[in-house]
Coordinates of C-alpha atoms in Angstrom, one line a residue:
M3 CA -0.1 0.1 -0.2
R4 CA 1.3 3.4 -1.0
G5 CA 0.9 6.3 1.5
A6 CA -2.7 6.0 3.4
R7 CA -4.3 5.1 0.3
P8 CA -4.9 1.8 -2.0
S9 CA -3.4 2.4 -5.2
L10 CA -5.7 1.3 -8.3
A11 CA -4.6 0.5 -11.9
V12 CA -7.1 -0.2 -14.9
W13 CA -5.6 -2.2 -17.9
K14 CA -7.0 -2.8 -21.5
F15 CA -6.5 -5.7 -23.6
A16 CA -8.6 -6.9 -26.5
S17 CA -12.1 -5.3 -25.9
C18 CA -14.2 -2.5 -26.9
D19 CA -13.5 -0.3 -23.8
G20 CA -17.3 -0.6 -22.7
C21 CA -16.4 -1.8 -19.1
Q22 CA -13.9 0.9 -18.6
L23 CA -16.3 3.4 -19.9
S24 CA -19.2 1.9 -17.3
V25 CA -16.4 2.8 -14.5
L26 CA -16.2 6.4 -15.7
D27 CA -20.0 6.6 -16.5
G28 CA -20.6 5.4 -12.8
V29 CA -18.3 7.7 -11.0
E30 CA -21.2 9.5 -9.3
E31 CA -22.1 6.1 -7.6
L32 CA -18.4 5.9 -6.7
L33 CA -17.8 9.5 -5.6
D34 CA -17.6 8.7 -1.9
L35 CA -14.9 6.2 -2.7
V36 CA -12.6 8.2 -4.8
G37 CA -10.8 10.0 -2.0
A38 CA -10.0 7.1 -0.3
I39 CA -8.1 5.2 -3.4
E40 CA -5.3 6.6 -5.4
V41 CA -5.8 6.1 -9.2
A42 CA -2.5 5.2 -10.1
H43 CA -2.9 4.1 -13.8
F44 CA -6.0 4.4 -15.9
L45 CA -5.1 5.6 -19.3
E46 CA -8.8 5.8 -20.4
A47 CA -9.2 8.4 -17.8
S48 CA -6.1 10.3 -17.3
S49 CA -2.4 10.4 -18.7
H50 CA -1.2 10.7 -15.2
V51 CA 0.8 7.3 -14.5
V52 CA 2.3 6.2 -11.2
E53 CA 4.5 3.3 -11.0
G54 CA 3.6 0.2 -9.5
P55 CA 3.3 -2.1 -7.5
Y56 CA -0.5 -1.7 -7.2
D57 CA -2.8 -2.8 -4.5
L58 CA -5.9 -3.5 -6.9
S59 CA -5.6 -4.1 -10.8
L60 CA -8.9 -4.1 -12.7
V61 CA -8.3 -5.9 -16.3
E62 CA -10.5 -5.5 -19.1
G63 CA -10.4 -7.4 -22.3
S64 CA -9.2 -10.9 -23.5
I65 CA -5.5 -12.3 -24.4
T66 CA -5.3 -12.3 -28.3
T67 CA -1.4 -11.7 -29.0
A68 CA 1.8 -13.0 -27.6
A69 CA 2.8 -9.7 -26.6
D70 CA -0.4 -9.2 -24.5
A71 CA 0.1 -12.8 -22.8
E72 CA 3.7 -11.5 -21.5
R73 CA 2.2 -8.1 -20.3
I74 CA -0.6 -9.8 -18.5
R75 CA 1.9 -11.8 -16.5
D76 CA 3.8 -8.5 -15.5
I77 CA 0.9 -6.7 -14.3
R78 CA -0.2 -9.8 -12.2
R79 CA 3.6 -9.4 -10.7
Q80 CA 2.8 -6.0 -10.1
S81 CA -0.7 -6.2 -8.5
K82 CA -1.6 -7.4 -4.9
M83 CA -5.2 -8.3 -5.9
L84 CA -6.3 -8.7 -9.7
V85 CA -9.8 -8.4 -10.8
T86 CA -10.9 -9.1 -14.5
I87 CA -13.9 -6.9 -15.6
G88 CA -16.4 -7.8 -18.5
A89 CA -16.9 -10.9 -20.5
C90 CA -13.9 -10.7 -22.6
A91 CA -11.7 -10.8 -19.6
T92 CA -13.7 -13.4 -17.9
A93 CA -14.6 -15.6 -20.9
G94 CA -13.0 -14.4 -24.0
G95 CA -15.8 -12.1 -25.4
I96 CA -17.4 -12.4 -28.4
Q97 CA -14.2 -12.6 -30.5
S98 CA -13.4 -15.9 -28.9
L99 CA -15.9 -17.2 -31.5
R100 CA -12.7 -17.3 -33.3
N101 CA -11.4 -20.1 -31.3
D102 CA -13.6 -22.6 -33.3
A103 CA -12.4 -21.1 -36.9
D104 CA -9.3 -20.6 -38.9
V105 CA -7.7 -17.3 -38.2
D106 CA -5.4 -17.4 -41.0
V107 CA -8.4 -17.3 -43.6
Y108 CA -10.1 -14.4 -41.8
K109 CA -6.6 -12.4 -42.0
R110 CA -6.5 -13.2 -45.8
Q111 CA -10.2 -12.4 -46.3
V112 CA -9.7 -8.8 -44.3
Y113 CA -6.4 -7.9 -44.5
P114 CA -4.4 -6.6 -47.7
R115 CA -1.2 -7.6 -45.8
P116 CA -2.0 -10.5 -43.6
A117 CA 1.6 -11.3 -42.7
L118 CA 1.8 -8.1 -40.7
V119 CA -1.3 -9.2 -38.4
N120 CA 0.4 -10.5 -35.3
A121 CA -2.4 -12.4 -33.6
L122 CA -2.8 -15.8 -31.9
P123 CA -5.1 -18.1 -32.8
T124 CA -7.5 -17.8 -30.0
S125 CA -8.8 -15.2 -27.7
T126 CA -8.7 -16.3 -24.1
P127 CA -9.8 -15.0 -20.8
I128 CA -7.4 -13.7 -18.4
G129 CA -7.7 -16.5 -16.2
Q130 CA -6.3 -19.0 -18.7
H131 CA -2.7 -17.0 -18.2
V132 CA -2.4 -15.6 -14.6
V133 CA -4.2 -16.3 -11.4
V134 CA -7.4 -13.8 -10.9
D135 CA -8.7 -13.1 -7.5
Y136 CA -12.1 -12.1 -8.6
E137 CA -14.3 -11.9 -11.7
L138 CA -16.9 -9.2 -12.4
R139 CA -18.9 -10.3 -15.0
G140 CA -21.1 -8.5 -17.9
C141 CA -21.1 -6.9 -21.0
P142 CA -20.4 -4.5 -19.8
I143 CA -19.9 -4.6 -16.0
M144 CA -22.4 -2.6 -13.7
P145 CA -20.8 0.1 -11.5
A146 CA -22.4 -1.2 -8.5
Q147 CA -20.3 -4.4 -8.9
L148 CA -17.0 -2.1 -8.9
R149 CA -18.3 -0.4 -5.9
E150 CA -18.5 -3.7 -4.0
V151 CA -15.0 -4.6 -5.0
L152 CA -13.7 -1.1 -4.1
S153 CA -15.5 -1.1 -0.6
A154 CA -14.3 -4.6 0.0
L155 CA -10.8 -3.8 -0.3
L156 CA -11.2 -0.7 1.8
D157 CA -12.8 -2.7 4.4
G158 CA -10.4 -5.5 4.4
R159 CA -13.3 -8.1 3.4
R160 CA -14.0 -10.4 0.8
P161 CA -16.0 -9.0 -1.9
F162 CA -19.6 -10.5 -2.5
V163 CA -20.2 -11.6 -6.0
P164 CA -23.2 -13.6 -6.9
T165 CA -23.6 -16.9 -8.4
E166 CA -27.5 -17.3 -8.5
S167 CA -29.5 -17.0 -11.6
V168 CA -30.9 -13.5 -13.3
C169 CA -34.3 -15.3 -12.3
T170 CA -33.8 -14.4 -8.8
E171 CA -33.3 -10.8 -9.5
C172 CA -36.4 -10.9 -11.7
K173 CA -38.2 -12.1 -8.6
R174 CA -37.0 -9.4 -6.2
R175 CA -37.9 -6.9 -8.6
G176 CA -41.4 -8.4 -9.3
V177 CA -40.6 -8.4 -12.8
P178 CA -43.1 -10.7 -15.0
C179 CA -41.3 -13.9 -16.1
V180 CA -40.4 -13.6 -19.8
L181 CA -40.3 -17.1 -20.6
V182 CA -43.7 -17.9 -18.5
A183 CA -45.6 -14.7 -19.0
R184 CA -44.7 -13.7 -22.4
R185 CA -43.7 -17.0 -23.9
E186 CA -40.2 -15.6 -25.3
P187 CA -37.0 -16.8 -25.3
C188 CA -34.8 -15.9 -22.3
L189 CA -31.3 -16.9 -21.1
G190 CA -32.3 -15.8 -17.4
P191 CA -32.2 -19.0 -15.9
I192 CA -28.7 -20.0 -16.9
T193 CA -27.1 -16.9 -16.5
Q194 CA -25.4 -15.3 -13.5
A195 CA -27.1 -12.4 -11.5
G196 CA -25.6 -8.9 -11.2
C197 CA -27.1 -6.9 -13.9
G198 CA -30.5 -6.2 -11.7
A199 CA -32.5 -8.1 -14.3
L200 CA -31.9 -5.0 -16.7
C201 CA -33.3 -6.7 -19.9
P202 CA -36.3 -8.7 -18.2
G203 CA -37.0 -5.3 -16.8
V204 CA -37.9 -4.0 -20.0
A205 CA -40.0 -7.1 -21.2
R206 CA -37.0 -8.3 -23.2
G207 CA -35.3 -11.9 -22.8
C208 CA -31.7 -12.3 -21.2
Y209 CA -29.2 -12.4 -23.6
G210 CA -26.7 -14.0 -21.4
C211 CA -24.1 -11.1 -21.0
F212 CA -23.1 -12.5 -17.4
G213 CA -22.2 -15.4 -18.3
P214 CA -23.3 -18.9 -17.2
M215 CA -24.4 -19.0 -13.4
E216 CA -22.8 -21.7 -11.1
S217 CA -24.3 -25.0 -12.3
P218 CA -26.4 -24.2 -15.1
N219 CA -29.1 -26.6 -16.2
I220 CA -28.8 -25.9 -20.1
G221 CA -30.7 -29.0 -20.9
A222 CA -33.7 -27.9 -19.1
L223 CA -33.7 -24.7 -20.4
R224 CA -33.5 -26.1 -23.9
T225 CA -36.5 -27.9 -23.6
V226 CA -38.5 -25.0 -22.7
W227 CA -37.0 -23.2 -25.6
T228 CA -38.4 -26.2 -27.7
S229 CA -41.8 -25.6 -26.3
L230 CA -41.6 -22.1 -27.6
G231 CA -41.0 -23.4 -31.1
I232 CA -37.0 -22.4 -31.1
D233 CA -35.0 -24.5 -33.1
E234 CA -31.7 -26.4 -31.9
A235 CA -29.3 -24.4 -34.0
T236 CA -31.0 -21.1 -32.7
F237 CA -30.4 -22.0 -29.1
G238 CA -26.9 -22.9 -29.9
R239 CA -26.3 -19.6 -31.2
A240 CA -27.7 -17.7 -28.2
L241 CA -25.3 -19.4 -25.9
R242 CA -22.2 -18.4 -28.2
S243 CA -22.2 -14.5 -28.1
F244 CA -21.1 -12.2 -25.4
N245 CA -19.4 -15.1 -23.4
A246 CA -18.7 -17.5 -26.7
D247 CA -16.0 -19.3 -24.8
A248 CA -17.4 -19.6 -21.2
P249 CA -16.8 -23.4 -20.9
A250 CA -20.8 -24.2 -19.8
F251 CA -22.1 -22.2 -22.5
R252 CA -19.6 -23.5 -25.2
D253 CA -20.1 -27.1 -24.3
G254 CA -23.9 -26.6 -23.9
A255 CA -24.0 -24.8 -27.6
A256 CA -21.8 -28.0 -29.1
S257 CA -23.9 -30.4 -27.6
H258 CA -27.0 -28.5 -29.1
G259 CA -25.3 -28.6 -32.6
H260 CA -23.6 -25.2 -32.8

């Protein structure tokens, strides 16, 4: 710890910057904590940089190059606690759809000089390269999640990270079940809570952007989707989106023909 305040660093890898922008968008919710933490490295917000080590590193994005694989190991060495934020960092992101394809073919189709593109054949989560202390799910994350992590750091306690499904949040909010009341497809029963039932709250099915809950019953949900007239390929594609390489979603999609 540097001085009286814990130091915070925020790092970016392959991603859209959405989770970092969520941190900035949620600054009002974090104002009472800002003075208690030294923001030592956050290039999305400021060019001011303080050298490590850092008490807490937040990491957005997946690993897609050999240089990134080395850089995350260096960040891990500098960080007392490392927390991944968002679907890219926790599950490889939507770009991990390339993991089941031939990246060289993509490069030849897209780039005039594909030999200059230095990319790994896969997009992998941070946890496949270094030890991660906590994961914050979402595409993007919610400011309330970050507040909980920062508060826990300041209080010297373990952050609370939910493991139940989005359905529990629908119940708490009194949101009618999209599957039952509207007879529309929804991934809420197998998706981890944390968003506050954002999509069901506006009468839309959950897209699964928080990734699989603990021990999701994907087969049971597939049966429900079948009763709605949803074909197997569509169900598989629904699992292979924001968290394409999350093991439960990836394996569930594969078992249903996608």
